[in-house]
C-alpha positions as a LaTeX table, in Angstrom:
\begin{tabular}{lrrr}
\hline
Residue & $x$ (\AA) & $y$ (\AA) & $z$ (\AA) \\
\hline
Met1 & 47.58 & 11.20 & 20.47 \\
Glu2 & 45.25 & 9.45 & 22.86 \\
Glu3 & 43.80 & 6.02 & 21.68 \\
Ser4 & 40.06 & 7.12 & 22.86 \\
Lys5 & 40.40 & 10.53 & 20.49 \\
Ile6 & 42.13 & 8.19 & 17.46 \\
Ser7 & 38.82 & 5.77 & 18.02 \\
Asn8 & 36.19 & 8.43 & 17.82 \\
Ile9 & 38.24 & 10.24 & 15.08 \\
Val10 & 38.14 & 7.07 & 13.30 \\
Thr11 & 34.31 & 5.96 & 13.79 \\
Asn12 & 33.25 & 9.52 & 12.67 \\
Ala13 & 35.40 & 9.35 & 10.00 \\
Thr14 & 34.11 & 5.51 & 8.49 \\
Gln15 & 30.47 & 7.33 & 9.07 \\
Thr16 & 31.15 & 10.14 & 6.95 \\
Ile17 & 32.44 & 8.09 & 4.38 \\
Lys18 & 29.95 & 5.06 & 4.62 \\
Thr19 & 27.11 & 7.78 & 4.30 \\
Ala20 & 28.99 & 9.24 & 1.21 \\
Ile21 & 29.16 & 5.64 & $-0.36$ \\
Leu22 & 25.51 & 5.01 & 0.49 \\
Gln23 & 24.12 & 7.81 & $-1.00$ \\
Ser24 & 25.90 & 7.64 & $-4.40$ \\
Gln25 & 24.56 & 3.72 & $-4.18$ \\
Ala26 & 21.27 & 5.39 & $-3.84$ \\
Arg27 & 21.55 & 7.95 & $-6.69$ \\
Ala28 & 22.90 & 5.10 & $-8.90$ \\
Val29 & 20.29 & 2.76 & $-8.69$ \\
Lys30 & 17.81 & 5.72 & $-9.22$ \\
Ala31 & 19.61 & 7.05 & $-12.65$ \\
Val32 & 19.46 & 3.02 & $-13.38$ \\
Asn33 & 16.15 & 2.72 & $-12.74$ \\
Gln34 & 15.35 & 6.09 & $-14.81$ \\
Glu35 & 17.12 & 4.65 & $-17.75$ \\
Gln36 & 15.66 & 1.27 & $-17.55$ \\
Leu37 & 12.13 & 3.03 & $-17.67$ \\
Ala38 & 13.81 & 5.31 & $-20.85$ \\
Leu39 & 14.65 & 2.21 & $-22.71$ \\
Tyr40 & 11.21 & 0.04 & $-21.97$ \\
Phe41 & 9.22 & 3.46 & $-22.96$ \\
Gly42 & 11.04 & 3.67 & $-26.31$ \\
Ile43 & 10.85 & $-0.18$ & $-26.82$ \\
Gly44 & 7.40 & $-0.21$ & $-26.20$ \\
Arg45 & 6.69 & 2.87 & $-28.82$ \\
Phe46 & 8.79 & 0.95 & $-31.11$ \\
Val47 & 6.69 & $-2.27$ & $-31.01$ \\
Ser48 & 3.28 & $-0.45$ & $-30.67$ \\
Glu49 & 3.60 & 1.20 & $-33.94$ \\
Asn50 & 4.64 & $-1.66$ & $-35.79$ \\
Thr51 & 2.07 & $-3.84$ & $-34.22$ \\
Arg52 & $-0.58$ & $-1.67$ & $-34.38$ \\
Asn53 & $-0.15$ & $-0.34$ & $-37.85$ \\
Lys54 & $-0.07$ & $-4.38$ & $-38.30$ \\
Asn55 & 3.49 & $-3.92$ & $-40.22$ \\
Trp56 & 4.89 & $-6.62$ & $-38.31$ \\
Gly57 & 2.84 & $-10.45$ & $-38.50$ \\
Lys58 & 1.52 & $-12.61$ & $-35.73$ \\
Gly59 & 4.73 & $-14.16$ & $-34.29$ \\
Val60 & 7.42 & $-11.51$ & $-34.93$ \\
Ile61 & 7.38 & $-10.30$ & $-31.30$ \\
Asn62 & 8.34 & $-13.49$ & $-29.85$ \\
Ala63 & 11.19 & $-13.97$ & $-32.98$ \\
Ile64 & 12.55 & $-11.03$ & $-31.99$ \\
Ser65 & 13.06 & $-11.59$ & $-28.30$ \\
Asn66 & 14.62 & $-15.16$ & $-29.40$ \\
Gln67 & 17.15 & $-13.52$ & $-32.01$ \\
Leu68 & 18.11 & $-11.16$ & $-29.10$ \\
Lys69 & 18.74 & $-13.84$ & $-26.82$ \\
Gln70 & 21.00 & $-15.36$ & $-29.54$ \\
Glu71 & 23.10 & $-11.92$ & $-30.24$ \\
Leu72 & 23.08 & $-11.07$ & $-26.31$ \\
Pro73 & 23.78 & $-13.86$ & $-24.56$ \\
Gly74 & 22.86 & $-13.86$ & $-20.95$ \\
Leu75 & 20.29 & $-10.81$ & $-21.48$ \\
Arg76 & 17.31 & $-11.04$ & $-19.21$ \\
Gly77 & 14.19 & $-9.11$ & $-19.05$ \\
Phe78 & 13.24 & $-9.24$ & $-22.88$ \\
Gly79 & 10.96 & $-12.19$ & $-23.57$ \\
Glu80 & 7.78 & $-11.71$ & $-25.77$ \\
Arg81 & 5.61 & $-10.87$ & $-22.46$ \\
Asn82 & 8.15 & $-8.54$ & $-21.49$ \\
Leu83 & 7.80 & $-6.62$ & $-24.91$ \\
Lys84 & 4.18 & $-6.41$ & $-24.89$ \\
Asn85 & 4.15 & $-5.11$ & $-21.37$ \\
Met86 & 6.84 & $-2.79$ & $-22.63$ \\
Arg87 & 4.34 & $-1.79$ & $-25.34$ \\
Ala88 & 1.52 & $-1.51$ & $-22.65$ \\
Phe89 & 3.69 & 1.01 & $-20.68$ \\
Tyr90 & 4.19 & 3.21 & $-23.90$ \\
Glu91 & 0.58 & 3.07 & $-24.70$ \\
Thr92 & $-0.31$ & 3.98 & $-21.52$ \\
Trp93 & 1.49 & 6.81 & $-20.81$ \\
Tyr94 & 2.07 & 8.08 & $-24.26$ \\
Asp95 & 0.11 & 11.37 & $-23.68$ \\
Ile96 & 2.42 & 12.81 & $-20.90$ \\
Glu97 & 4.90 & 12.97 & $-24.04$ \\
Ser98 & 2.28 & 16.04 & $-25.46$ \\
Asn99 & 2.18 & 17.49 & $-22.47$ \\
Ser100 & 5.54 & 18.30 & $-21.65$ \\
Ala101 & 6.87 & 22.34 & $-21.26$ \\
Val102 & 10.19 & 21.86 & $-22.50$ \\
Leu103 & 12.49 & 18.96 & $-23.75$ \\
Thr104 & 15.24 & 18.67 & $-21.65$ \\
Ala105 & 16.00 & 19.67 & $-17.86$ \\
Glu106 & 16.97 & 17.99 & $-14.68$ \\
Phe107 & 14.37 & 15.40 & $-13.09$ \\
Asp108 & 16.42 & 15.11 & $-9.93$ \\
Lys109 & 18.41 & 18.45 & $-9.14$ \\
Glu110 & 19.38 & 16.90 & $-5.73$ \\
Ser111 & 21.44 & 13.94 & $-7.22$ \\
Ala112 & 21.81 & 16.76 & $-10.77$ \\
Ile113 & 21.10 & 13.41 & $-12.71$ \\
Ala114 & 19.30 & 14.21 & $-15.98$ \\
Thr115 & 19.24 & 10.63 & $-17.17$ \\
Ala116 & 15.57 & 10.03 & $-17.79$ \\
Glu117 & 14.59 & 10.19 & $-21.23$ \\
Leu118 & 10.09 & 9.40 & $-21.22$ \\
Thr119 & 9.49 & 9.84 & $-24.59$ \\
Gln120 & 10.97 & 8.20 & $-27.84$ \\
His121 & 10.53 & 9.32 & $-31.74$ \\
Ile122 & 11.09 & 6.27 & $-33.93$ \\
Asp123 & 12.34 & 7.13 & $-37.48$ \\
Asn124 & 10.33 & 4.56 & $-39.88$ \\
Arg125 & 13.39 & 5.24 & $-42.86$ \\
Thr126 & 16.14 & 3.76 & $-40.29$ \\
Asn127 & 14.39 & 2.17 & $-38.34$ \\
Thr128 & 16.20 & 3.54 & $-35.25$ \\
Ile129 & 15.06 & 4.97 & $-31.83$ \\
His130 & 16.00 & 8.04 & $-31.51$ \\
Gln131 & 15.34 & 9.40 & $-27.43$ \\
Leu132 & 14.41 & 12.79 & $-26.08$ \\
Gln133 & 14.40 & 14.17 & $-22.81$ \\
Leu134 & 11.06 & 15.17 & $-21.37$ \\
Thr135 & 10.15 & 17.03 & $-18.20$ \\
Asn136 & 7.80 & 20.14 & $-16.59$ \\
Val137 & 4.62 & 17.95 & $-17.12$ \\
Pro138 & 1.54 & 19.95 & $-15.52$ \\
Asn139 & 0.38 & 18.28 & $-12.18$ \\
Phe140 & 2.25 & 14.95 & $-12.90$ \\
Pro141 & 4.64 & 13.49 & $-10.22$ \\
Leu142 & 7.45 & 12.48 & $-12.47$ \\
Ser143 & 9.83 & 12.12 & $-9.63$ \\
Glu144 & 7.72 & 9.55 & $-8.13$ \\
Phe145 & 6.78 & 8.16 & $-11.69$ \\
Leu146 & 10.82 & 7.80 & $-12.10$ \\
Gly147 & 11.83 & 6.35 & $-8.43$ \\
Ile148 & 9.51 & 3.07 & $-9.00$ \\
Ser149 & 10.67 & 0.25 & $-10.71$ \\
Phe150 & 9.00 & $-1.10$ & $-14.44$ \\
Thr151 & 7.32 & $-4.02$ & $-12.54$ \\
His152 & 6.04 & $-1.81$ & $-10.33$ \\
His153 & 4.17 & 0.27 & $-13.01$ \\
Ile154 & 3.38 & $-3.21$ & $-14.58$ \\
Thr155 & 1.52 & $-3.94$ & $-11.98$ \\
Ile156 & $-0.50$ & $-0.73$ & $-11.75$ \\
Ile157 & $-1.17$ & $-0.90$ & $-15.56$ \\
Thr158 & $-2.74$ & $-4.44$ & $-14.78$ \\
Tyr159 & $-5.09$ & $-3.96$ & $-12.50$ \\
Thr160 & $-6.31$ & $-0.19$ & $-12.54$ \\
Lys161 & $-8.22$ & 1.70 & $-15.11$ \\
Glu162 & $-8.72$ & 5.25 & $-13.92$ \\
Phe163 & $-5.67$ & 7.90 & $-14.63$ \\
Glu164 & $-6.18$ & 9.22 & $-11.22$ \\
Glu165 & $-5.99$ & 5.66 & $-9.63$ \\
Arg166 & $-2.53$ & 5.24 & $-11.72$ \\
Leu167 & $-1.34$ & 8.00 & $-10.34$ \\
Phe168 & $-2.25$ & 7.54 & $-6.63$ \\
Tyr169 & $-0.85$ & 4.00 & $-6.26$ \\
Ile170 & 2.72 & 5.14 & $-8.03$ \\
Arg171 & 2.72 & 7.84 & $-5.39$ \\
Tyr172 & 1.83 & 5.49 & $-2.75$ \\
Ala173 & 4.65 & 2.37 & $-3.85$ \\
Tyr174 & 7.05 & 5.55 & $-3.77$ \\
Asn175 & 6.48 & 7.11 & $-0.28$ \\
Asn176 & 5.81 & 3.83 & 0.98 \\
Lys177 & 8.71 & 1.73 & $-0.42$ \\
Thr178 & 6.03 & $-1.10$ & $-1.40$ \\
Ser179 & 7.23 & $-4.41$ & $-2.88$ \\
Val180 & 5.78 & $-5.72$ & $-5.84$ \\
Asp181 & 3.67 & $-8.18$ & $-3.78$ \\
Val182 & 2.16 & $-5.91$ & $-1.34$ \\
Leu183 & 0.91 & $-3.32$ & $-4.30$ \\
Glu184 & $-0.61$ & $-6.26$ & $-6.09$ \\
Gln185 & $-2.63$ & $-7.15$ & $-2.95$ \\
Leu186 & $-3.45$ & $-3.62$ & $-1.97$ \\
Ile187 & $-4.84$ & $-2.83$ & $-5.38$ \\
Arg188 & $-6.59$ & $-6.80$ & $-6.36$ \\
Lys189 & $-7.31$ & $-7.21$ & $-2.93$ \\
Gln190 & $-7.95$ & $-3.88$ & $-0.18$ \\
Asp191 & $-8.93$ & $-2.05$ & $-3.37$ \\
Leu192 & $-7.11$ & 1.19 & $-1.44$ \\
Tyr193 & $-7.93$ & 4.00 & $-3.66$ \\
His194 & $-11.62$ & 3.82 & $-3.54$ \\
His195 & $-11.37$ & 3.02 & 0.15 \\
Gln196 & $-9.28$ & 6.18 & 1.12 \\
Asp197 & $-10.12$ & 8.89 & 3.64 \\
Asn198 & $-13.33$ & 7.29 & 3.84 \\
Ile199 & $-13.43$ & 6.35 & 7.50 \\
Pro200 & $-15.73$ & 8.31 & 9.68 \\
Asn201 & $-13.85$ & 9.78 & 12.42 \\
Asn202 & $-13.48$ & 12.32 & 14.55 \\
Leu203 & $-9.35$ & 12.77 & 14.43 \\
Leu204 & $-9.45$ & 16.14 & 12.69 \\
Lys205 & $-11.73$ & 17.33 & 16.23 \\
Thr206 & $-9.75$ & 15.34 & 18.85 \\
Ile207 & $-6.12$ & 15.55 & 17.84 \\
Pro208 & $-4.70$ & 18.99 & 17.76 \\
Asp209 & $-2.15$ & 18.91 & 15.28 \\
Phe210 & $-4.13$ & 18.83 & 12.10 \\
Lys211 & $-0.85$ & 16.92 & 10.13 \\
Gln212 & $-0.96$ & 13.95 & 12.48 \\
Ala213 & $-4.79$ & 13.90 & 12.18 \\
Tyr214 & $-4.47$ & 13.82 & 8.61 \\
Arg215 & $-1.86$ & 11.23 & 8.46 \\
Ala216 & $-3.73$ & 9.23 & 10.69 \\
Ile217 & $-6.92$ & 8.96 & 8.64 \\
Asn218 & $-5.18$ & 8.47 & 5.86 \\
Met219 & $-3.67$ & 5.55 & 7.34 \\
Phe220 & $-7.14$ & 3.34 & 7.66 \\
Lys221 & $-10.16$ & 2.79 & 5.32 \\
Asp222 & $-13.43$ & 2.17 & 5.39 \\
Glu223 & $-13.56$ & $-1.31$ & 4.96 \\
Tyr224 & $-11.20$ & $-4.04$ & 5.10 \\
Leu225 & $-11.20$ & $-7.29$ & 3.61 \\
Leu226 & $-10.61$ & $-10.18$ & 6.33 \\
Asp227 & $-10.07$ & $-12.64$ & 3.14 \\
Phe228 & $-8.92$ & $-15.56$ & 5.67 \\
Ile229 & $-12.35$ & $-15.61$ & 7.72 \\
Asn230 & $-14.29$ & $-18.12$ & 5.75 \\
Val231 & $-17.81$ & $-18.28$ & 7.94 \\
Glu232 & $-19.29$ & $-21.11$ & 5.58 \\
Glu233 & $-16.14$ & $-23.22$ & 6.34 \\
Leu234 & $-17.19$ & $-22.92$ & 10.10 \\
Gly235 & $-20.83$ & $-24.41$ & 9.17 \\
Met236 & $-21.93$ & $-21.23$ & 10.40 \\
His237 & $-24.70$ & $-18.41$ & 9.47 \\
Asp238 & $-22.98$ & $-14.31$ & 9.75 \\
Glu239 & $-25.15$ & $-13.88$ & 12.54 \\
Asp240 & $-23.59$ & $-16.80$ & 14.42 \\
Val241 & $-20.16$ & $-16.01$ & 13.95 \\
Asp242 & $-18.29$ & $-15.29$ & 17.33 \\
Glu243 & $-16.25$ & $-12.30$ & 17.56 \\
Arg244 & $-13.32$ & $-14.45$ & 19.15 \\
Val245 & $-13.29$ & $-16.71$ & 15.81 \\
Ile246 & $-12.76$ & $-12.94$ & 13.73 \\
Glu247 & $-10.25$ & $-11.89$ & 16.58 \\
Gln248 & $-8.40$ & $-15.12$ & 16.37 \\
Ser249 & $-7.84$ & $-15.72$ & 12.29 \\
Ile250 & $-6.66$ & $-12.14$ & 12.51 \\
Val251 & $-4.15$ & $-13.22$ & 14.90 \\
His252 & $-3.12$ & $-15.57$ & 13.06 \\
Asn253 & $-2.65$ & $-13.89$ & 9.67 \\
Val254 & $-1.17$ & $-10.47$ & 11.53 \\
Lys255 & 1.35 & $-9.95$ & 9.41 \\
Asn256 & $-1.19$ & $-9.42$ & 6.13 \\
Phe257 & $-3.78$ & $-7.95$ & 8.58 \\
Ile258 & $-0.70$ & $-5.19$ & 9.33 \\
Met259 & $-0.01$ & $-4.59$ & 5.45 \\
Thr260 & $-3.51$ & $-3.66$ & 4.97 \\
Phe261 & $-2.28$ & $-0.11$ & 6.80 \\
Gly262 & 0.94 & 0.59 & 5.58 \\
Arg263 & 4.58 & 1.10 & 7.52 \\
Gly264 & 5.34 & 1.44 & 10.71 \\
Phe265 & 2.55 & $-1.11$ & 12.58 \\
Ala266 & 3.87 & $-3.36$ & 15.42 \\
Phe267 & 1.36 & $-5.97$ & 16.91 \\
Val268 & 1.17 & $-5.95$ & 20.85 \\
Gly269 & $-1.42$ & $-8.52$ & 21.48 \\
Asn270 & $-5.07$ & $-9.75$ & 21.70 \\
Gln271 & $-7.19$ & $-10.13$ & 24.65 \\
Val272 & $-4.90$ & $-7.30$ & 26.25 \\
His273 & $-5.78$ & $-6.97$ & 29.96 \\
Tyr274 & $-6.16$ & $-3.80$ & 31.85 \\
Asp275 & $-7.37$ & $-3.28$ & 35.67 \\
Lys276 & $-9.07$ & $-0.26$ & 36.11 \\
Leu277 & $-10.24$ & 1.00 & 39.80 \\
Gly278 & $-10.94$ & $-3.04$ & 40.19 \\
His279 & $-12.80$ & $-3.49$ & 36.99 \\
Asp280 & $-11.69$ & $-5.39$ & 34.33 \\
His281 & $-10.90$ & $-4.61$ & 30.67 \\
Trp282 & $-9.89$ & $-6.68$ & 27.75 \\
Ile283 & $-8.80$ & $-5.14$ & 24.29 \\
Asp284 & $-9.67$ & $-7.46$ & 21.24 \\
Leu285 & $-6.30$ & $-6.01$ & 19.25 \\
Gln286 & $-3.64$ & $-3.86$ & 20.02 \\
Phe287 & $-1.26$ & $-2.14$ & 17.97 \\
Tyr288 & 1.44 & 0.56 & 18.37 \\
Asn289 & 2.50 & 2.80 & 15.28 \\
Arg290 & 5.80 & 4.14 & 15.26 \\
Glu291 & 5.25 & 6.81 & 12.64 \\
Leu292 & 2.21 & 8.07 & 14.68 \\
Arg293 & 3.86 & 7.40 & 17.95 \\
Arg294 & 0.51 & 5.92 & 19.34 \\
Thr295 & $-1.46$ & 2.79 & 20.41 \\
Val296 & $-3.85$ & 1.80 & 18.31 \\
Val297 & $-6.66$ & $-0.75$ & 19.04 \\
Phe298 & $-9.11$ & $-2.52$ & 17.20 \\
Glu299 & $-12.77$ & $-3.61$ & 18.63 \\
Leu300 & $-14.06$ & $-6.43$ & 16.60 \\
Lys301 & $-17.62$ & $-6.45$ & 16.37 \\
Lys302 & $-19.81$ & $-9.28$ & 14.75 \\
Gly303 & $-23.00$ & $-7.19$ & 13.64 \\
Lys304 & $-24.10$ & $-3.85$ & 12.44 \\
Phe305 & $-22.82$ & $-1.07$ & 14.20 \\
Lys306 & $-24.13$ & 0.12 & 17.54 \\
Ile307 & $-23.62$ & 3.47 & 19.48 \\
Ala308 & $-22.96$ & 1.45 & 22.83 \\
Tyr309 & $-19.55$ & 0.20 & 20.85 \\
Leu310 & $-18.38$ & 3.84 & 20.79 \\
Ala311 & $-18.84$ & 4.29 & 24.87 \\
Gln312 & $-16.72$ & 1.18 & 25.17 \\
Leu313 & $-14.10$ & 2.08 & 23.22 \\
Ser314 & $-13.87$ & 5.46 & 24.60 \\
Ala315 & $-13.58$ & 4.10 & 27.79 \\
Tyr316 & $-11.07$ & 1.71 & 26.70 \\
Leu317 & $-9.02$ & 4.95 & 25.18 \\
Arg318 & $-8.92$ & 7.06 & 28.37 \\
Ile319 & $-7.61$ & 3.99 & 30.18 \\
Leu320 & $-4.60$ & 3.33 & 27.78 \\
Asn321 & $-4.32$ & 7.30 & 28.25 \\
Asp322 & $-4.04$ & 7.47 & 31.47 \\
Asp323 & $-2.41$ & 4.27 & 32.89 \\
Asp324 & $-0.36$ & 2.74 & 29.79 \\
Arg325 & 0.92 & 5.95 & 27.84 \\
Leu326 & 4.70 & 6.31 & 27.86 \\
Glu327 & 6.04 & 10.27 & 27.85 \\
Gly328 & 6.39 & 11.27 & 24.31 \\
Glu329 & 3.85 & 8.81 & 23.44 \\
Glu330 & 0.71 & 10.66 & 21.65 \\
His331 & $-3.00$ & 10.23 & 22.81 \\
Pro332 & $-3.88$ & 6.19 & 21.42 \\
Ile333 & $-6.19$ & 5.98 & 18.48 \\
Gly334 & $-9.19$ & 3.50 & 18.73 \\
Ile335 & $-11.10$ & 1.66 & 15.60 \\
Ile336 & $-14.27$ & $-0.22$ & 15.52 \\
Leu337 & $-14.06$ & $-3.09$ & 13.04 \\
Cys338 & $-18.39$ & $-4.30$ & 12.57 \\
Lys339 & $-19.39$ & $-6.02$ & 9.74 \\
Asp340 & $-22.07$ & $-2.70$ & 8.40 \\
Met341 & $-22.72$ & 0.27 & 9.61 \\
Asp342 & $-24.77$ & 3.74 & 8.44 \\
Lys343 & $-21.84$ & 6.01 & 7.58 \\
Ala344 & $-23.85$ & 9.39 & 7.78 \\
Tyr345 & $-25.40$ & 8.21 & 11.49 \\
Val346 & $-22.09$ & 7.05 & 12.78 \\
Glu347 & $-20.87$ & 10.22 & 11.68 \\
Tyr348 & $-23.44$ & 12.18 & 13.80 \\
Val349 & $-23.20$ & 10.17 & 16.68 \\
Met350 & $-19.49$ & 10.50 & 16.92 \\
Gln351 & $-19.23$ & 14.24 & 17.25 \\
Asp352 & $-19.60$ & 14.47 & 20.82 \\
Tyr353 & $-16.68$ & 12.06 & 21.49 \\
Arg354 & $-13.71$ & 13.52 & 22.81 \\
Gln355 & $-10.98$ & 10.09 & 22.45 \\
Pro356 & $-9.75$ & 10.09 & 18.71 \\
Met357 & $-11.80$ & 6.93 & 17.06 \\
Gly358 & $-13.34$ & 5.96 & 13.64 \\
Val359 & $-15.59$ & 3.07 & 12.43 \\
Ala360 & $-14.87$ & 0.63 & 9.50 \\
Thr361 & $-16.23$ & $-2.07$ & 8.13 \\
Tyr362 & $-14.65$ & $-5.36$ & 6.99 \\
Lys363 & $-15.85$ & $-8.54$ & 4.56 \\
Thr364 & $-14.99$ & $-12.29$ & 5.06 \\
Ala365 & $-14.48$ & $-15.02$ & 2.68 \\
Glu366 & $-18.35$ & $-15.65$ & 2.18 \\
Asp367 & $-18.79$ & $-11.78$ & 0.52 \\
Ile368 & $-16.17$ & $-11.77$ & $-1.95$ \\
Asp369 & $-16.25$ & $-11.86$ & $-5.60$ \\
Pro370 & $-15.63$ & $-15.66$ & $-7.42$ \\
Glu371 & $-13.05$ & $-13.95$ & $-9.47$ \\
Leu372 & $-11.33$ & $-13.06$ & $-6.12$ \\
Met373 & $-11.52$ & $-16.33$ & $-4.55$ \\
Lys374 & $-9.26$ & $-17.54$ & $-7.40$ \\
Val375 & $-6.08$ & $-15.71$ & $-5.98$ \\
Leu376 & $-7.21$ & $-16.65$ & $-2.49$ \\
Pro377 & $-5.59$ & $-20.08$ & $-0.77$ \\
Pro378 & $-6.67$ & $-23.58$ & $-0.98$ \\
Lys379 & $-10.00$ & $-24.08$ & 0.84 \\
Glu380 & $-7.68$ & $-26.74$ & 3.30 \\
Asp381 & $-5.59$ & $-24.15$ & 4.33 \\
Leu382 & $-8.40$ & $-21.92$ & 5.25 \\
Ile383 & $-10.07$ & $-25.13$ & 7.46 \\
Lys384 & $-6.68$ & $-25.90$ & 8.84 \\
Ile385 & $-6.14$ & $-22.44$ & 10.08 \\
Leu386 & $-9.84$ & $-21.86$ & 11.47 \\
Ser387 & $-9.88$ & $-25.60$ & 13.30 \\
Asp388 & $-6.79$ & $-24.78$ & 14.94 \\
Asn389 & $-8.05$ & $-21.30$ & 15.89 \\
Asn390 & $-10.85$ & $-23.80$ & 17.24 \\
Ser391 & $-8.86$ & $-26.32$ & 19.37 \\
Lys392 & $-7.33$ & $-23.44$ & 20.96 \\
Glu393 & $-10.73$ & $-21.61$ & 22.06 \\
Asp394 & $-11.62$ & $-25.04$ & 23.23 \\
\hline
\end{tabular}
């Protein structure tokens, strides 16, 4: 047999086996996560019933944690705080038990793993935890619920209050493979749930593929938190803030800026130059999104929205479409990022524009609630960032 043919056989066989291994490992991780959630839910119920009914006195949870560590050396995840988190997990979701249509079924038909045991029953006579399987909860995203970690769940429970808001973040974390740190930022600082699908835009009219249009709409919010820009540290009033200061601060913190959008964004550059028929054009911020297969540009404005901004952005998008778009790429999208706008007015005047665009607003550090400021970087770090940017401008 020819050496090249043997090499092809080996390569193909290796890839086939490798794929099977990775798929098996993914199913194993999924099963472990589901089993952990089932266990924590049951323990949470056990702790809840005994503490809320005052069967246990003060300090019992801590004592249980310490004894568990003694009897199971090396045990992790069962400290006092985590036991209370398990209680919160159960108390948040206990009512899905009563909404279940059947008690036994497979949660994951693709992997044929029926390991998710979400509800528990406490037998106070024997003081044991009996696990029951639960499925077919109407209008409840079981796959997503079981597909994120306990730490994700606690983050969502801690920083949200509404039922639908929690379901939104569960789905978002599952579908976008969001890390816990990014998820916390999206909830606490970006408030993604309350700013979804609100951006004034003409995307449904200008993007023929409605699925692409909806995907693009869902990617952008009506307001962004640029918490790394502190105009007070600059010694400026809001109306005196230069757009270039905002731009340079975004560039300096471009990773944080991209994280507000989700997956698939790559930073191309700022003040990107295009020459068209002898006229210079400078795009403030230019990105590329792999999922949309489109260039996305941001034009920064320091004040309130003006109609002229749409004309400027439309011209930029026309130039990008004619001179920069590669074969296989979709038409570029533009977003105007300004300090304030009348959404109804923006939506009205945008109707006649044929280039895909939207308008969003932003907040800087001076606009942020004092409680949120506690989680931001120290003032010294902000001063350094801004002074470095100013020196570069000089």
